[in-house]
């Protein structure tokens, strides 16, 4: 039987945590600098990926830009969430921001042609936050996730700037077939769209036009024009109990 390096899960967990800390703390960055490079090269070697030093150097060069994007994301959180008290709270205590941070790091590695490590990083943060963002997805600036539990964003999803997504939202594929692996299977969400809780949007040719609002619990399999409001309506009846208030 072939042996697989499943123990790498622990190594990737530690690597991801220290990479996240280093991104926002200069002291941690200096402390973990050698560890991060050594561990990264070790992981790639275990995964039989060549040119690890070249990939690490290219990845390092992108870290300042990733940090700039995340600072914009944090500001979006502060501006959109009335429960937030300050930016520091976003960086330290918001699972949505934590998930976006690991996504932006893993996405850069995915862009550099490294695939298994980013997936392991995304599964690590998925287990902590309940937010599942595939590293292959393309997400613009000032991205805001409220609460976040149960969100699924598929591999070929494209999300524009200033998009807001609430808990339970799925950006998925309408068909599940291995033959579609190289095809765009997930929707495109244009700029300034808000998607409320438990909405499901399926299909690679689906476009949600900019400035639109997608209400809670809707199921969408067709494109939505710009400046639209999509809602799901159900009749709710409130009536007195036959026997009155139970004592």
PDB file of C-alpha atoms in Angstrom:
ATOM      1  CA  UNK A   1       0.000   0.000   0.000  1.00  0.00           C
ATOM      2  CA  UNK A   2       1.247   3.475  -0.881  1.00  0.00           C
ATOM      3  CA  UNK A   3       2.178   5.716   2.016  1.00  0.00           C
ATOM      4  CA  UNK A   4       0.935   9.312   2.192  1.00  0.00           C
ATOM      5  CA  UNK A   5       2.435  12.116   4.275  1.00  0.00           C
ATOM      6  CA  UNK A   6      -0.694  12.713   6.360  1.00  0.00           C
ATOM      7  CA  UNK A   7       1.474  13.981   9.229  1.00  0.00           C
ATOM      8  CA  UNK A   8       1.993  17.092   7.081  1.00  0.00           C
ATOM      9  CA  UNK A   9      -1.382  18.267   8.390  1.00  0.00           C
ATOM     10  CA  UNK A  10       0.276  19.211  11.693  1.00  0.00           C
ATOM     11  CA  UNK A  11       3.226  20.835   9.936  1.00  0.00           C
ATOM     12  CA  UNK A  12       0.932  22.912   7.691  1.00  0.00           C
ATOM     13  CA  UNK A  13      -1.183  23.938  10.676  1.00  0.00           C
ATOM     14  CA  UNK A  14       1.874  25.346  12.468  1.00  0.00           C
ATOM     15  CA  UNK A  15       3.224  26.933   9.279  1.00  0.00           C
ATOM     16  CA  UNK A  16      -0.115  28.638   8.556  1.00  0.00           C
ATOM     17  CA  UNK A  17      -0.489  30.012  12.084  1.00  0.00           C
ATOM     18  CA  UNK A  18       3.012  31.493  12.149  1.00  0.00           C
ATOM     19  CA  UNK A  19       2.647  32.889   8.634  1.00  0.00           C
ATOM     20  CA  UNK A  20      -0.576  34.618   9.701  1.00  0.00           C
ATOM     21  CA  UNK A  21       1.053  36.044  12.843  1.00  0.00           C
ATOM     22  CA  UNK A  22       4.077  37.256  10.864  1.00  0.00           C
ATOM     23  CA  UNK A  23       1.890  39.094   8.382  1.00  0.00           C
ATOM     24  CA  UNK A  24       0.597  41.479  11.072  1.00  0.00           C
ATOM     25  CA  UNK A  25       3.402  41.554  13.647  1.00  0.00           C
ATOM     26  CA  UNK A  26       6.923  42.677  12.688  1.00  0.00           C
ATOM     27  CA  UNK A  27       8.418  41.062  15.780  1.00  0.00           C
ATOM     28  CA  UNK A  28       6.803  37.724  14.925  1.00  0.00           C
ATOM     29  CA  UNK A  29       7.955  38.090  11.313  1.00  0.00           C
ATOM     30  CA  UNK A  30      11.574  38.412  12.400  1.00  0.00           C
ATOM     31  CA  UNK A  31      11.231  35.622  14.958  1.00  0.00           C
ATOM     32  CA  UNK A  32       9.711  33.123  12.522  1.00  0.00           C
ATOM     33  CA  UNK A  33      11.525  34.152   9.316  1.00  0.00           C
ATOM     34  CA  UNK A  34      13.897  31.185   9.146  1.00  0.00           C
ATOM     35  CA  UNK A  35      11.277  28.727  10.398  1.00  0.00           C
ATOM     36  CA  UNK A  36       8.789  29.728   7.715  1.00  0.00           C
ATOM     37  CA  UNK A  37      11.249  29.338   4.857  1.00  0.00           C
ATOM     38  CA  UNK A  38      12.665  26.050   6.137  1.00  0.00           C
ATOM     39  CA  UNK A  39       9.223  24.606   6.798  1.00  0.00           C
ATOM     40  CA  UNK A  40       7.873  25.768   3.432  1.00  0.00           C
ATOM     41  CA  UNK A  41      10.735  24.045   1.610  1.00  0.00           C
ATOM     42  CA  UNK A  42      10.243  20.917   3.709  1.00  0.00           C
ATOM     43  CA  UNK A  43       6.537  20.786   2.842  1.00  0.00           C
ATOM     44  CA  UNK A  44       7.151  21.265  -0.877  1.00  0.00           C
ATOM     45  CA  UNK A  45       9.828  18.595  -0.818  1.00  0.00           C
ATOM     46  CA  UNK A  46       7.412  16.165   0.822  1.00  0.00           C
ATOM     47  CA  UNK A  47       4.870  17.025  -1.880  1.00  0.00           C
ATOM     48  CA  UNK A  48       7.457  16.415  -4.631  1.00  0.00           C
ATOM     49  CA  UNK A  49       7.302  20.024  -5.822  1.00  0.00           C
ATOM     50  CA  UNK A  50      10.482  21.360  -7.411  1.00  0.00           C
ATOM     51  CA  UNK A  51      11.957  24.886  -7.383  1.00  0.00           C
ATOM     52  CA  UNK A  52      10.854  25.497  -3.798  1.00  0.00           C
ATOM     53  CA  UNK A  53      13.374  28.316  -3.263  1.00  0.00           C
ATOM     54  CA  UNK A  54      12.141  30.189  -6.340  1.00  0.00           C
ATOM     55  CA  UNK A  55       8.506  29.792  -5.298  1.00  0.00           C
ATOM     56  CA  UNK A  56       9.229  30.936  -1.739  1.00  0.00           C
ATOM     57  CA  UNK A  57      11.035  34.056  -2.964  1.00  0.00           C
ATOM     58  CA  UNK A  58       8.153  34.927  -5.313  1.00  0.00           C
ATOM     59  CA  UNK A  59       5.643  34.341  -2.507  1.00  0.00           C
ATOM     60  CA  UNK A  60       7.596  36.531  -0.086  1.00  0.00           C
ATOM     61  CA  UNK A  61       7.600  39.383  -2.588  1.00  0.00           C
ATOM     62  CA  UNK A  62       3.794  39.335  -2.627  1.00  0.00           C
ATOM     63  CA  UNK A  63       3.337  39.499   1.165  1.00  0.00           C
ATOM     64  CA  UNK A  64       3.303  43.338   1.381  1.00  0.00           C
ATOM     65  CA  UNK A  65       0.564  43.496  -1.269  1.00  0.00           C
ATOM     66  CA  UNK A  66      -1.424  40.790   0.539  1.00  0.00           C
ATOM     67  CA  UNK A  67      -1.154  42.804   3.753  1.00  0.00           C
ATOM     68  CA  UNK A  68      -2.432  45.925   1.955  1.00  0.00           C
ATOM     69  CA  UNK A  69      -5.449  44.008   0.660  1.00  0.00           C
ATOM     70  CA  UNK A  70      -6.187  42.659   4.120  1.00  0.00           C
ATOM     71  CA  UNK A  71      -6.006  46.122   5.657  1.00  0.00           C
ATOM     72  CA  UNK A  72      -8.716  47.178   3.177  1.00  0.00           C
ATOM     73  CA  UNK A  73     -10.748  44.099   4.140  1.00  0.00           C
ATOM     74  CA  UNK A  74     -10.443  45.012   7.822  1.00  0.00           C
ATOM     75  CA  UNK A  75     -11.682  48.548   7.132  1.00  0.00           C
ATOM     76  CA  UNK A  76     -14.668  47.048   5.269  1.00  0.00           C
ATOM     77  CA  UNK A  77     -15.472  44.997   8.376  1.00  0.00           C
ATOM     78  CA  UNK A  78     -15.292  48.041  10.628  1.00  0.00           C
ATOM     79  CA  UNK A  79     -17.459  50.127   8.282  1.00  0.00           C
ATOM     80  CA  UNK A  80     -20.142  47.469   7.811  1.00  0.00           C
ATOM     81  CA  UNK A  81     -20.495  45.818  11.218  1.00  0.00           C
ATOM     82  CA  UNK A  82     -22.245  47.967  13.864  1.00  0.00           C
ATOM     83  CA  UNK A  83     -21.069  45.499  16.522  1.00  0.00           C
ATOM     84  CA  UNK A  84     -17.393  46.307  15.937  1.00  0.00           C
ATOM     85  CA  UNK A  85     -15.699  48.775  18.283  1.00  0.00           C
ATOM     86  CA  UNK A  86     -12.336  49.301  16.594  1.00  0.00           C
ATOM     87  CA  UNK A  87     -10.001  47.934  13.931  1.00  0.00           C
ATOM     88  CA  UNK A  88      -7.986  46.020  16.517  1.00  0.00           C
ATOM     89  CA  UNK A  89     -11.067  43.956  17.307  1.00  0.00           C
ATOM     90  CA  UNK A  90     -11.336  42.953  13.639  1.00  0.00           C
ATOM     91  CA  UNK A  91      -7.757  41.714  13.454  1.00  0.00           C
ATOM     92  CA  UNK A  92      -7.900  39.865  16.773  1.00  0.00           C
ATOM     93  CA  UNK A  93     -11.413  38.478  17.071  1.00  0.00           C
ATOM     94  CA  UNK A  94     -13.284  38.194  13.755  1.00  0.00           C
ATOM     95  CA  UNK A  95     -13.424  34.683  12.215  1.00  0.00           C
ATOM     96  CA  UNK A  96     -14.456  36.129   8.844  1.00  0.00           C
ATOM     97  CA  UNK A  97     -11.337  38.259   8.690  1.00  0.00           C
ATOM     98  CA  UNK A  98      -9.201  35.301   9.801  1.00  0.00           C
ATOM     99  CA  UNK A  99     -10.656  33.183   6.985  1.00  0.00           C
ATOM    100  CA  UNK A 100     -10.077  35.919   4.393  1.00  0.00           C
ATOM    101  CA  UNK A 101      -6.476  36.307   5.585  1.00  0.00           C
ATOM    102  CA  UNK A 102      -5.681  32.636   5.050  1.00  0.00           C
ATOM    103  CA  UNK A 103      -7.549  32.719   1.737  1.00  0.00           C
ATOM    104  CA  UNK A 104      -5.414  35.604   0.423  1.00  0.00           C
ATOM    105  CA  UNK A 105      -2.216  33.806   1.450  1.00  0.00           C
ATOM    106  CA  UNK A 106      -3.296  30.462   0.015  1.00  0.00           C
ATOM    107  CA  UNK A 107      -4.608  32.094  -3.180  1.00  0.00           C
ATOM    108  CA  UNK A 108      -1.192  33.566  -3.897  1.00  0.00           C
ATOM    109  CA  UNK A 109       0.417  30.130  -3.592  1.00  0.00           C
ATOM    110  CA  UNK A 110      -2.288  28.684  -5.834  1.00  0.00           C
ATOM    111  CA  UNK A 111      -1.465  31.399  -8.391  1.00  0.00           C
ATOM    112  CA  UNK A 112       2.188  30.339  -8.213  1.00  0.00           C
ATOM    113  CA  UNK A 113       1.220  26.787  -9.214  1.00  0.00           C
ATOM    114  CA  UNK A 114       1.251  25.204  -5.751  1.00  0.00           C
ATOM    115  CA  UNK A 115      -2.051  23.412  -5.153  1.00  0.00           C
ATOM    116  CA  UNK A 116      -2.014  20.891  -2.301  1.00  0.00           C
ATOM    117  CA  UNK A 117      -0.456  23.192   0.322  1.00  0.00           C
ATOM    118  CA  UNK A 118      -3.043  25.981  -0.248  1.00  0.00           C
ATOM    119  CA  UNK A 119      -5.853  23.428   0.047  1.00  0.00           C
ATOM    120  CA  UNK A 120      -4.406  22.215   3.337  1.00  0.00           C
ATOM    121  CA  UNK A 121      -4.190  25.803   4.563  1.00  0.00           C
ATOM    122  CA  UNK A 122      -7.806  26.474   3.583  1.00  0.00           C
ATOM    123  CA  UNK A 123      -8.987  23.291   5.294  1.00  0.00           C
ATOM    124  CA  UNK A 124      -7.144  24.292   8.463  1.00  0.00           C
ATOM    125  CA  UNK A 125      -8.995  27.618   8.647  1.00  0.00           C
ATOM    126  CA  UNK A 126     -12.239  25.960   7.516  1.00  0.00           C
ATOM    127  CA  UNK A 127     -12.063  23.752  10.601  1.00  0.00           C
ATOM    128  CA  UNK A 128     -11.622  26.785  12.852  1.00  0.00           C
ATOM    129  CA  UNK A 129     -14.151  29.194  11.336  1.00  0.00           C
ATOM    130  CA  UNK A 130     -16.638  27.041   9.419  1.00  0.00           C
ATOM    131  CA  UNK A 131     -15.872  29.158   6.330  1.00  0.00           C
ATOM    132  CA  UNK A 132     -14.825  27.210   3.221  1.00  0.00           C
ATOM    133  CA  UNK A 133     -13.084  29.362   0.583  1.00  0.00           C
ATOM    134  CA  UNK A 134     -11.264  27.498  -2.167  1.00  0.00           C
ATOM    135  CA  UNK A 135      -7.822  29.071  -2.777  1.00  0.00           C
ATOM    136  CA  UNK A 136      -8.522  29.106  -6.507  1.00  0.00           C
ATOM    137  CA  UNK A 137     -11.405  31.575  -6.142  1.00  0.00           C
ATOM    138  CA  UNK A 138     -10.785  35.168  -7.253  1.00  0.00           C
ATOM    139  CA  UNK A 139     -11.865  37.790  -4.689  1.00  0.00           C
ATOM    140  CA  UNK A 140     -11.542  41.549  -5.074  1.00  0.00           C
ATOM    141  CA  UNK A 141     -10.806  44.285  -2.545  1.00  0.00           C
ATOM    142  CA  UNK A 142     -12.710  45.270   0.601  1.00  0.00           C
ATOM    143  CA  UNK A 143     -14.386  41.878   1.032  1.00  0.00           C
ATOM    144  CA  UNK A 144     -16.693  41.566   4.040  1.00  0.00           C
ATOM    145  CA  UNK A 145     -17.996  38.374   5.653  1.00  0.00           C
ATOM    146  CA  UNK A 146     -20.524  38.766   8.476  1.00  0.00           C
ATOM    147  CA  UNK A 147     -20.597  35.867  10.991  1.00  0.00           C
ATOM    148  CA  UNK A 148     -19.510  33.496   8.237  1.00  0.00           C
ATOM    149  CA  UNK A 149     -20.361  30.016   9.514  1.00  0.00           C
ATOM    150  CA  UNK A 150     -21.378  27.736   6.658  1.00  0.00           C
ATOM    151  CA  UNK A 151     -20.135  29.912   3.796  1.00  0.00           C
ATOM    152  CA  UNK A 152     -18.877  27.952   0.771  1.00  0.00           C
ATOM    153  CA  UNK A 153     -17.048  29.689  -2.088  1.00  0.00           C
ATOM    154  CA  UNK A 154     -16.090  27.347  -4.931  1.00  0.00           C
ATOM    155  CA  UNK A 155     -12.856  27.158  -6.875  1.00  0.00           C
ATOM    156  CA  UNK A 156     -13.843  29.127  -9.985  1.00  0.00           C
ATOM    157  CA  UNK A 157     -15.937  31.773  -8.220  1.00  0.00           C
ATOM    158  CA  UNK A 158     -15.165  35.372  -9.166  1.00  0.00           C
ATOM    159  CA  UNK A 159     -16.043  38.054  -6.612  1.00  0.00           C
ATOM    160  CA  UNK A 160     -15.626  41.766  -7.296  1.00  0.00           C
ATOM    161  CA  UNK A 161     -14.834  44.674  -4.987  1.00  0.00           C
ATOM    162  CA  UNK A 162     -16.831  45.740  -1.914  1.00  0.00           C
ATOM    163  CA  UNK A 163     -18.911  42.562  -1.799  1.00  0.00           C
ATOM    164  CA  UNK A 164     -20.684  41.591   1.433  1.00  0.00           C
ATOM    165  CA  UNK A 165     -21.616  37.971   2.213  1.00  0.00           C
ATOM    166  CA  UNK A 166     -23.498  36.643   5.239  1.00  0.00           C
ATOM    167  CA  UNK A 167     -23.514  33.245   6.940  1.00  0.00           C
ATOM    168  CA  UNK A 168     -24.618  30.121   5.116  1.00  0.00           C
ATOM    169  CA  UNK A 169     -24.117  31.489   1.590  1.00  0.00           C
ATOM    170  CA  UNK A 170     -23.074  28.999  -1.103  1.00  0.00           C
ATOM    171  CA  UNK A 171     -21.389  29.972  -4.374  1.00  0.00           C
ATOM    172  CA  UNK A 172     -21.394  26.558  -5.989  1.00  0.00           C
ATOM    173  CA  UNK A 173     -21.567  24.504  -9.147  1.00  0.00           C
ATOM    174  CA  UNK A 174     -24.852  23.334 -10.574  1.00  0.00           C
ATOM    175  CA  UNK A 175     -23.336  20.061 -11.833  1.00  0.00           C
ATOM    176  CA  UNK A 176     -20.804  17.739 -10.262  1.00  0.00           C
ATOM    177  CA  UNK A 177     -18.697  16.006 -12.880  1.00  0.00           C
ATOM    178  CA  UNK A 178     -14.956  15.378 -13.143  1.00  0.00           C
ATOM    179  CA  UNK A 179     -15.137  16.264 -16.843  1.00  0.00           C
ATOM    180  CA  UNK A 180     -15.904  19.864 -15.786  1.00  0.00           C
ATOM    181  CA  UNK A 181     -12.642  20.260 -13.845  1.00  0.00           C
ATOM    182  CA  UNK A 182     -11.200  22.785 -16.319  1.00  0.00           C
ATOM    183  CA  UNK A 183     -14.497  24.654 -16.820  1.00  0.00           C
ATOM    184  CA  UNK A 184     -15.761  27.676 -14.863  1.00  0.00           C
ATOM    185  CA  UNK A 185     -18.323  26.022 -12.590  1.00  0.00           C
ATOM    186  CA  UNK A 186     -19.074  28.727 -10.028  1.00  0.00           C
ATOM    187  CA  UNK A 187     -20.808  32.122 -10.273  1.00  0.00           C
ATOM    188  CA  UNK A 188     -19.458  35.628 -10.805  1.00  0.00           C
ATOM    189  CA  UNK A 189     -20.426  38.266  -8.232  1.00  0.00           C
ATOM    190  CA  UNK A 190     -19.852  41.816  -9.460  1.00  0.00           C
ATOM    191  CA  UNK A 191     -18.904  44.901  -7.416  1.00  0.00           C
ATOM    192  CA  UNK A 192     -20.909  46.141  -4.446  1.00  0.00           C
ATOM    193  CA  UNK A 193     -23.233  43.120  -4.198  1.00  0.00           C
ATOM    194  CA  UNK A 194     -24.734  42.046  -0.863  1.00  0.00           C
ATOM    195  CA  UNK A 195     -25.731  38.399  -0.372  1.00  0.00           C
ATOM    196  CA  UNK A 196     -27.745  37.661   2.758  1.00  0.00           C
ATOM    197  CA  UNK A 197     -27.850  34.528   4.911  1.00  0.00           C
ATOM    198  CA  UNK A 198     -28.337  31.062   3.407  1.00  0.00           C
ATOM    199  CA  UNK A 199     -28.646  32.231  -0.198  1.00  0.00           C
ATOM    200  CA  UNK A 200     -27.478  29.676  -2.775  1.00  0.00           C
ATOM    201  CA  UNK A 201     -26.111  30.755  -6.160  1.00  0.00           C
ATOM    202  CA  UNK A 202     -25.176  27.972  -8.570  1.00  0.00           C
ATOM    203  CA  UNK A 203     -23.578  27.802 -12.007  1.00  0.00           C
ATOM    204  CA  UNK A 204     -20.483  28.966 -13.838  1.00  0.00           C
ATOM    205  CA  UNK A 205     -22.383  31.135 -16.295  1.00  0.00           C
ATOM    206  CA  UNK A 206     -24.332  32.955 -13.564  1.00  0.00           C
ATOM    207  CA  UNK A 207     -23.551  36.652 -13.064  1.00  0.00           C
ATOM    208  CA  UNK A 208     -24.947  38.708 -10.199  1.00  0.00           C
ATOM    209  CA  UNK A 209     -24.883  42.268 -11.513  1.00  0.00           C
ATOM    210  CA  UNK A 210     -23.220  45.062  -9.575  1.00  0.00           C
ATOM    211  CA  UNK A 211     -25.065  46.918  -6.798  1.00  0.00           C
ATOM    212  CA  UNK A 212     -27.580  44.081  -6.424  1.00  0.00           C
ATOM    213  CA  UNK A 213     -29.000  42.701  -3.182  1.00  0.00           C
ATOM    214  CA  UNK A 214     -29.671  38.974  -2.853  1.00  0.00           C
ATOM    215  CA  UNK A 215     -32.061  38.290  -0.003  1.00  0.00           C
ATOM    216  CA  UNK A 216     -31.904  35.489   2.540  1.00  0.00           C
ATOM    217  CA  UNK A 217     -32.762  31.894   1.584  1.00  0.00           C
ATOM    218  CA  UNK A 218     -33.041  32.473  -2.175  1.00  0.00           C
ATOM    219  CA  UNK A 219     -31.960  29.814  -4.689  1.00  0.00           C
ATOM    220  CA  UNK A 220     -30.493  31.319  -7.888  1.00  0.00           C
ATOM    221  CA  UNK A 221     -29.615  29.475 -11.095  1.00  0.00           C
ATOM    222  CA  UNK A 222     -29.967  32.370 -13.541  1.00  0.00           C
ATOM    223  CA  UNK A 223     -28.150  35.671 -13.888  1.00  0.00           C
ATOM    224  CA  UNK A 224     -29.384  38.799 -12.118  1.00  0.00           C
ATOM    225  CA  UNK A 225     -29.176  42.247 -13.779  1.00  0.00           C
ATOM    226  CA  UNK A 226     -27.359  45.184 -12.188  1.00  0.00           C
ATOM    227  CA  UNK A 227     -29.144  47.133  -9.428  1.00  0.00           C
ATOM    228  CA  UNK A 228     -31.588  44.301  -8.666  1.00  0.00           C
ATOM    229  CA  UNK A 229     -33.179  43.117  -5.432  1.00  0.00           C
ATOM    230  CA  UNK A 230     -33.939  39.390  -5.249  1.00  0.00           C
ATOM    231  CA  UNK A 231     -36.069  38.089  -2.377  1.00  0.00           C
ATOM    232  CA  UNK A 232     -37.808  34.893  -1.378  1.00  0.00           C
ATOM    233  CA  UNK A 233     -41.262  35.432   0.051  1.00  0.00           C
ATOM    234  CA  UNK A 234     -43.240  33.026   2.148  1.00  0.00           C
ATOM    235  CA  UNK A 235     -46.452  33.557   4.055  1.00  0.00           C
ATOM    236  CA  UNK A 236     -46.065  33.670   7.807  1.00  0.00           C
ATOM    237  CA  UNK A 237     -49.245  33.358   9.865  1.00  0.00           C
ATOM    238  CA  UNK A 238     -49.463  34.396  13.503  1.00  0.00           C
ATOM    239  CA  UNK A 239     -52.595  33.390  15.407  1.00  0.00           C
ATOM    240  CA  UNK A 240     -53.542  32.958  19.083  1.00  0.00           C
ATOM    241  CA  UNK A 241     -53.274  29.510  20.585  1.00  0.00           C
ATOM    242  CA  UNK A 242     -56.614  27.774  21.040  1.00  0.00           C
ATOM    243  CA  UNK A 243     -56.111  27.213  24.726  1.00  0.00           C
ATOM    244  CA  UNK A 244     -54.584  30.606  25.435  1.00  0.00           C
ATOM    245  CA  UNK A 245     -51.365  30.977  27.401  1.00  0.00           C
ATOM    246  CA  UNK A 246     -50.177  27.821  29.060  1.00  0.00           C
ATOM    247  CA  UNK A 247     -49.644  28.248  32.787  1.00  0.00           C
TER     248      UNK A 247
END
